[in-house]
CSV table of C-alpha atoms and ligand atoms in Angstrom, one decimal:
chain,number,residue,atom,x,y,z
A,511,HIS,CA,113.4,85.8,81.4
A,512,SER,CA,114.1,86.9,77.9
A,513,LEU,CA,114.2,90.5,76.7
A,514,LEU,CA,111.0,91.8,75.2
A,515,SER,CA,111.0,93.2,71.7
A,516,LYS,CA,110.8,97.0,71.4
A,517,PRO,CA,107.8,98.4,69.6
A,518,ARG,CA,108.6,100.6,66.6
A,519,HIS,CA,106.7,103.5,68.2
A,520,THR,CA,105.7,104.2,71.7
A,521,ARG,CA,102.6,102.2,72.6
A,522,ARG,CA,100.3,104.3,74.8
A,523,ILE,CA,97.8,102.2,76.8
A,524,GLY,CA,95.1,103.4,79.1
A,525,VAL,CA,94.0,100.8,81.7
A,526,ALA,CA,90.3,101.5,82.2
A,527,ASN,CA,87.1,100.0,83.6
A,528,GLN,CA,84.5,102.1,85.4
A,529,LYS,CA,84.1,99.3,88.0
A,530,GLY,CA,86.3,99.6,91.0
A,531,GLY,CA,88.4,96.7,92.4
A,532,VAL,CA,88.7,94.8,89.1
A,533,GLY,CA,92.5,94.9,89.0
A,534,LYS,CA,93.1,98.1,86.9
A,535,THR,CA,95.9,99.5,89.1
A,536,THR,CA,97.4,96.0,89.9
A,537,SER,CA,97.5,95.3,86.1
A,538,ALA,CA,98.9,98.8,85.2
A,539,VAL,CA,101.8,98.6,87.6
A,540,ASN,CA,102.6,95.0,87.2
A,541,LEU,CA,102.5,95.0,83.4
A,542,ALA,CA,104.7,98.2,83.5
A,543,ALA,CA,107.1,96.5,85.9
A,544,ALA,CA,107.2,93.3,83.8
A,545,LEU,CA,107.9,95.3,80.6
A,546,ALA,CA,110.7,97.3,82.4
A,547,ASP,CA,112.1,94.1,83.9
A,548,GLY,CA,112.2,92.7,80.3
A,549,GLY,CA,114.5,95.6,79.3
A,550,LEU,CA,112.0,98.1,78.0
A,551,HIS,CA,111.6,101.8,78.9
A,552,VAL,CA,108.2,102.5,80.5
A,553,LEU,CA,106.3,105.5,81.9
A,554,VAL,CA,103.3,105.0,84.2
A,555,ILE,CA,101.0,108.0,84.6
A,556,ASP,CA,98.7,107.7,87.6
A,557,MET,CA,95.4,109.4,86.9
A,558,ASP,CA,93.6,108.1,89.9
A,559,PRO,CA,93.3,110.5,92.9
A,560,GLN,CA,93.7,107.5,95.2
A,561,GLY,CA,97.3,107.2,94.0
A,562,ASN,CA,97.4,103.4,94.4
A,563,ALA,CA,99.7,103.0,91.3
A,564,SER,CA,102.1,105.6,92.8
A,565,THR,CA,102.2,103.6,96.1
A,566,ALA,CA,102.8,100.3,94.4
A,567,LEU,CA,105.6,101.8,92.4
A,568,GLY,CA,107.3,103.2,95.6
A,569,ILE,CA,106.5,106.8,94.9
A,570,ASP,CA,105.3,109.2,97.7
A,571,HIS,CA,102.0,110.8,96.9
A,572,ALA,CA,101.1,112.8,100.0
A,573,PRO,CA,98.7,115.7,99.5
A,574,GLY,CA,100.5,118.9,98.3
A,575,LEU,CA,103.4,117.0,96.6
A,576,PRO,CA,103.9,117.8,92.9
A,577,SER,CA,101.7,115.4,90.9
A,578,VAL,CA,99.8,115.0,87.6
A,579,TYR,CA,97.3,117.4,89.2
A,580,ASP,CA,99.8,120.3,88.7
A,581,VAL,CA,100.2,119.2,85.0
A,582,LEU,CA,96.5,119.2,84.3
A,583,GLU,CA,96.3,122.7,85.9
A,584,GLY,CA,99.1,123.9,83.8
A,585,ARG,CA,101.5,124.7,86.6
A,586,LYS,CA,104.1,122.0,85.8
A,587,GLU,CA,105.3,119.8,82.9
A,588,LEU,CA,105.4,116.0,83.1
A,589,SER,CA,109.2,116.1,83.1
A,590,ASP,CA,109.1,118.2,86.3
A,591,ILE,CA,107.2,115.6,88.3
A,592,LYS,CA,108.4,112.3,86.7
A,593,GLN,CA,110.2,110.1,89.2
A,594,PRO,CA,112.2,106.8,88.7
A,595,CYS,CA,110.6,103.7,90.3
A,596,PRO,CA,113.2,102.5,92.8
A,597,ASP,CA,112.9,98.8,91.8
A,598,PHE,CA,113.4,98.9,88.1
A,599,SER,CA,115.7,100.9,85.9
A,600,GLY,CA,113.8,102.2,82.9
A,601,LEU,CA,110.5,102.6,84.8
A,602,ASP,CA,109.4,106.2,85.4
A,603,VAL,CA,106.3,107.3,87.3
A,604,VAL,CA,104.1,110.4,87.1
A,605,PRO,CA,102.4,110.2,90.5
A,606,SER,CA,98.9,111.4,91.4
A,607,SER,CA,97.7,112.8,94.7
A,608,ILE,CA,94.4,113.2,96.4
A,609,ASP,CA,94.5,116.8,95.2
A,610,LEU,CA,93.5,115.4,91.8
A,611,SER,CA,90.0,114.6,93.2
A,612,GLY,CA,89.2,118.3,92.8
A,613,ALA,CA,90.5,118.5,89.2
A,614,GLU,CA,87.3,117.3,87.4
A,615,LEU,CA,85.4,120.3,88.7
A,616,GLU,CA,88.2,122.7,88.3
A,617,ILE,CA,88.8,121.9,84.6
A,618,ALA,CA,85.2,121.3,83.7
A,619,GLY,CA,84.8,124.9,82.3
A,620,LEU,CA,88.0,124.9,80.2
A,621,PRO,CA,87.5,124.6,76.4
A,622,ASN,CA,90.4,122.2,76.2
A,623,ARG,CA,89.3,120.1,79.2
A,624,THR,CA,89.5,116.8,77.5
A,625,THR,CA,93.0,117.2,76.0
A,626,LEU,CA,95.0,118.5,78.9
A,627,LEU,CA,96.9,115.3,79.4
A,628,ARG,CA,97.4,114.7,75.7
A,629,SER,CA,98.8,118.3,75.3
A,630,ALA,CA,101.2,117.7,78.2
A,631,MET,CA,102.4,114.5,76.6
A,632,GLN,CA,102.8,116.3,73.3
A,633,ARG,CA,105.1,118.8,75.1
A,634,ASP,CA,107.2,116.1,76.6
A,635,ASP,CA,110.5,115.5,74.7
A,636,ALA,CA,111.0,111.9,76.0
A,637,ILE,CA,107.5,110.9,74.9
A,638,ASN,CA,107.8,112.7,71.6
A,639,HIS,CA,111.1,111.1,70.7
A,640,ASP,CA,109.8,107.6,71.2
A,641,SER,CA,112.2,107.2,74.2
A,642,TYR,CA,109.5,105.3,76.0
A,643,ASP,CA,108.5,101.9,74.6
A,644,TYR,CA,105.3,102.0,76.6
A,645,VAL,CA,103.3,104.7,78.3
A,646,ILE,CA,100.7,103.2,80.6
A,647,VAL,CA,97.9,105.3,82.1
A,648,ASP,CA,96.1,104.0,85.2
A,649,CYS,CA,92.5,105.3,85.3
A,650,PRO,CA,90.1,105.9,88.2
A,651,PRO,CA,86.9,103.9,88.4
A,652,SER,CA,84.6,106.3,86.6
A,653,LEU,CA,83.8,107.6,83.2
A,654,GLY,CA,84.5,111.3,84.1
A,655,LEU,CA,86.9,113.9,82.8
A,656,LEU,CA,90.0,112.3,84.3
A,657,VAL,CA,89.3,109.1,82.3
A,658,ILE,CA,88.4,111.1,79.2
A,659,ASN,CA,91.7,112.9,79.5
A,660,ALA,CA,93.5,109.6,79.8
A,661,LEU,CA,91.7,108.1,76.8
A,662,CYS,CA,92.3,111.1,74.7
A,663,ALA,CA,96.0,110.7,75.4
A,664,VAL,CA,96.4,107.0,74.4
A,665,ASP,CA,95.9,104.8,71.4
A,666,GLU,CA,94.9,101.6,73.1
A,667,VAL,CA,92.6,100.6,76.0
A,668,LEU,CA,93.3,97.6,78.1
A,669,ILE,CA,90.3,96.5,80.1
A,670,PRO,CA,90.9,94.3,83.1
A,671,ILE,CA,87.9,92.1,83.8
A,672,GLN,CA,87.5,90.3,87.1
A,673,ALA,CA,86.6,86.7,86.8
A,674,GLU,CA,83.3,86.8,88.8
A,675,TYR,CA,79.6,86.4,88.3
A,676,TYR,CA,78.9,90.0,87.3
A,677,ALA,CA,82.0,90.3,85.0
A,678,LEU,CA,80.2,91.4,81.9
A,679,GLU,CA,77.8,93.7,83.6
A,680,GLY,CA,78.8,97.3,82.8
A,681,LEU,CA,81.1,96.2,80.0
A,682,GLY,CA,78.7,97.3,77.3
A,683,GLN,CA,78.4,100.7,78.8
A,684,LEU,CA,82.2,101.0,79.1
A,685,LEU,CA,82.6,100.0,75.4
A,686,ASN,CA,79.9,102.5,74.3
A,687,SER,CA,81.7,105.3,76.2
A,688,ILE,CA,85.0,104.4,74.7
A,689,ASP,CA,83.3,104.4,71.3
A,690,LEU,CA,82.0,107.9,72.0
A,691,ILE,CA,85.4,109.1,73.0
A,692,GLN,CA,86.8,107.5,69.8
A,693,ARG,CA,84.3,109.2,67.6
A,694,HIS,CA,84.3,112.7,69.2
A,695,TYR,CA,87.8,113.2,70.5
A,696,ASN,CA,90.4,110.5,69.6
A,697,PRO,CA,89.9,108.7,66.3
A,698,SER,CA,93.0,106.5,66.9
A,699,LEU,CA,91.6,104.9,70.1
A,700,VAL,CA,91.0,101.2,70.0
A,701,VAL,CA,90.2,98.6,72.7
A,702,SER,CA,93.2,96.4,72.1
A,703,THR,CA,93.2,94.1,75.1
A,704,MET,CA,91.1,92.5,77.7
A,705,LEU,CA,92.8,90.8,80.6
A,706,VAL,CA,90.9,88.4,83.0
A,707,THR,CA,92.1,89.0,86.5
A,708,MET,CA,91.6,87.2,89.9
A,709,PHE,CA,91.1,84.0,88.0
A,710,ASP,CA,90.6,81.0,90.2
A,711,ARG,CA,91.6,77.8,88.4
A,712,ARG,CA,89.7,75.6,90.9
A,713,THR,CA,86.3,77.1,90.1
A,714,LEU,CA,84.0,76.4,87.2
A,715,LEU,CA,82.8,80.0,87.4
A,716,SER,CA,86.2,81.4,86.5
A,717,LYS,CA,86.4,79.2,83.5
A,718,GLU,CA,82.9,80.0,82.4
A,719,VAL,CA,83.5,83.7,82.7
A,720,TYR,CA,86.7,83.4,80.6
A,721,GLN,CA,84.9,81.4,78.0
A,722,GLU,CA,82.0,83.9,77.9
A,723,ILE,CA,84.4,86.9,77.4
A,724,LYS,CA,86.4,84.9,74.8
A,725,LYS,CA,83.2,84.1,72.9
A,726,HIS,CA,82.2,87.8,72.7
A,727,TYR,CA,85.7,89.3,72.1
A,728,PRO,CA,87.9,86.6,70.6
A,729,ALA,CA,90.6,88.9,69.3
A,730,LEU,CA,90.9,91.0,72.4
A,731,VAL,CA,91.2,88.6,75.3
A,732,LEU,CA,94.7,87.5,76.3
A,733,ASP,CA,95.3,83.8,76.6
A,734,THR,CA,97.1,84.6,79.8
A,735,THR,CA,94.9,85.1,82.9
A,736,ILE,CA,96.0,86.5,86.2
A,737,PRO,CA,95.4,84.2,89.1
A,738,ARG,CA,94.0,85.3,92.4
A,739,SER,CA,97.1,85.5,94.6
A,740,VAL,CA,97.8,86.6,98.1
A,741,LYS,CA,101.3,87.9,97.1
A,742,ILE,CA,99.7,90.2,94.5
A,743,SER,CA,97.4,91.7,97.1
A,744,GLU,CA,100.2,92.0,99.7
A,745,ALA,CA,102.8,93.6,97.5
A,746,PRO,CA,101.3,97.2,97.6
A,747,SER,CA,101.6,97.3,101.4
A,748,PHE,CA,105.4,97.0,100.9
A,749,GLN,CA,105.3,99.8,98.2
A,750,LYS,CA,106.1,97.1,95.7
A,751,THR,CA,104.9,95.5,92.5
A,752,VAL,CA,104.6,91.7,92.7
A,753,ILE,CA,107.3,91.6,90.1
A,754,ALA,CA,109.7,93.0,92.7
A,755,TYR,CA,108.1,91.5,95.8
A,756,ASP,CA,107.8,87.9,94.7
A,757,PRO,CA,109.5,87.6,91.3
A,758,ARG,CA,109.1,83.8,90.9
A,759,GLY,CA,105.6,83.5,92.3
A,760,THR,CA,102.5,82.7,90.2
A,761,GLY,CA,101.4,86.3,90.2
A,762,ALA,CA,104.6,87.7,88.9
A,763,VAL,CA,105.0,84.9,86.3
A,764,ALA,CA,101.4,85.6,85.1
A,765,TYR,CA,102.0,89.3,84.7
A,766,LYS,CA,105.3,88.6,82.9
A,767,GLU,CA,103.5,86.3,80.5
A,768,ALA,CA,100.7,88.8,79.9
A,769,ALA,CA,103.4,91.5,79.2
A,770,LEU,CA,105.0,89.2,76.7
A,771,GLU,CA,101.7,88.4,75.0
A,772,ILE,CA,100.9,92.2,74.8
A,773,SER,CA,104.4,92.9,73.4
A,774,GLN,CA,104.0,90.2,70.7
A,775,ARG,CA,100.8,91.9,69.4
A,776,THR,CA,102.5,93.8,66.7
A,777,GLU,CA,101.1,97.0,65.2
A,778,ASP,CA,99.8,94.9,62.2
A,779,VAL,CA,97.7,92.8,64.5
A,780,LEU,CA,96.5,95.8,66.3
A,781,GLY,CA,95.7,97.5,63.1
A,782,SER,CA,93.5,94.6,62.0
A,783,ILE,CA,91.3,94.8,65.1
A,784,ASP,CA,88.0,96.2,63.9
A,785,MET,CA,86.7,97.6,67.1
A,786,HIS,CA,83.2,98.0,65.8
A,787,ARG,CA,82.8,94.5,64.6
A,788,GLU,CA,84.4,93.1,67.7
A,789,VAL,CA,82.5,95.3,70.1
A,790,ASN,CA,79.0,95.4,68.7
B,767,ADP,P1,91.1,98.8,90.6
B,767,ADP,O1,92.3,99.6,90.3
B,767,ADP,O2,90.4,98.3,89.4
B,767,ADP,O3,90.2,99.4,91.6
B,767,ADP,P2,93.0,97.1,92.1
B,767,ADP,O4,94.1,96.7,91.2
B,767,ADP,O5,93.3,98.2,93.1
B,767,ADP,O6,91.6,97.4,91.3
B,767,ADP,O7,92.6,95.8,92.9
B,767,ADP,C1,91.5,95.7,93.8
B,767,ADP,C2,92.0,94.9,95.0
B,767,ADP,O8,92.1,93.6,94.6
B,767,ADP,C3,93.3,95.4,95.6
B,767,ADP,O9,93.3,95.2,97.0
B,767,ADP,C4,94.3,94.4,95.0
B,767,ADP,O10,95.5,94.2,95.8
B,767,ADP,C5,93.5,93.1,94.9
B,767,ADP,N1,93.9,92.3,93.7
B,767,ADP,C6,94.0,92.7,92.4
B,767,ADP,N2,94.4,91.7,91.6
B,767,ADP,C7,94.5,90.6,92.5
B,767,ADP,C8,94.9,89.2,92.3
B,767,ADP,N3,95.2,88.7,91.0
B,767,ADP,N4,94.9,88.4,93.3
B,767,ADP,C9,94.5,88.9,94.6
B,767,ADP,N5,94.2,90.1,94.8
B,767,ADP,C10,94.2,91.0,93.8
B,768,MG,MG1,92.8,101.6,90.9
């Protein structure tokens, strides 16, 4: 498929939703792979102690291996632990590991506890010189310090929303938390994108959920929805994204379309999103 256009500056996107199992990691890794497959230079930072993004991108994350944990604790720089994804040139990964599950408590007393990731990114030459077109940060399912660190280090939030009956439950709380982070810590933060995942074309419920989200957040929701697909759920067990595992399947095609749609939202369009009007 065609090459995607490069953004003028690095776009930093956090993929967040405090609900588990809504497609955060799947969306983070597959959008990153689709962007890299389209010729762009992408960095994925795995901020979830589960390390599912690291797995899907083919990076070992056994306990004790160097990971983003060492960066948050000040022992290593991002450049020390960055690794290339074996399936796509131009896609680098900062893996997490289960060691990260202790980090929230360990950093809780530090005065700079919310900005550890942001500072590490500011010290990274490749990020500083706009060598990456996209930096995508996969968040754990919580609203704790790891997520706050992630959302202090990005400008945009992408919220995956599972097309199910309780889709909108918890969304208000998530948006309020993002709003608090924006006001207290990171004035440039906006919710730029909502992506409906596990969409089932055959059910009325999926369509109703999409319409409902579209009604509340018209400027944020992508036209592209991600279908429920067995290949998408199988791919991680082969340490692959669906973009590498089943490149012509419906799942890969949908993530490529979503990546294209995201890349076409220019800085002007993003600048015009008034988060407060859209969100409240
Ligand atoms: P989160 O990171 O929000 O916890 P995941 O991305 O890990 O969610 O997805 C939760 C589970 O659902 C995983 O087993 C994943 O493989 C599966 N999954 C995600 N998206 C899809 C999809 N579009 N079709 C089928 N299974 C999916
Ligand atoms: Mg996840």
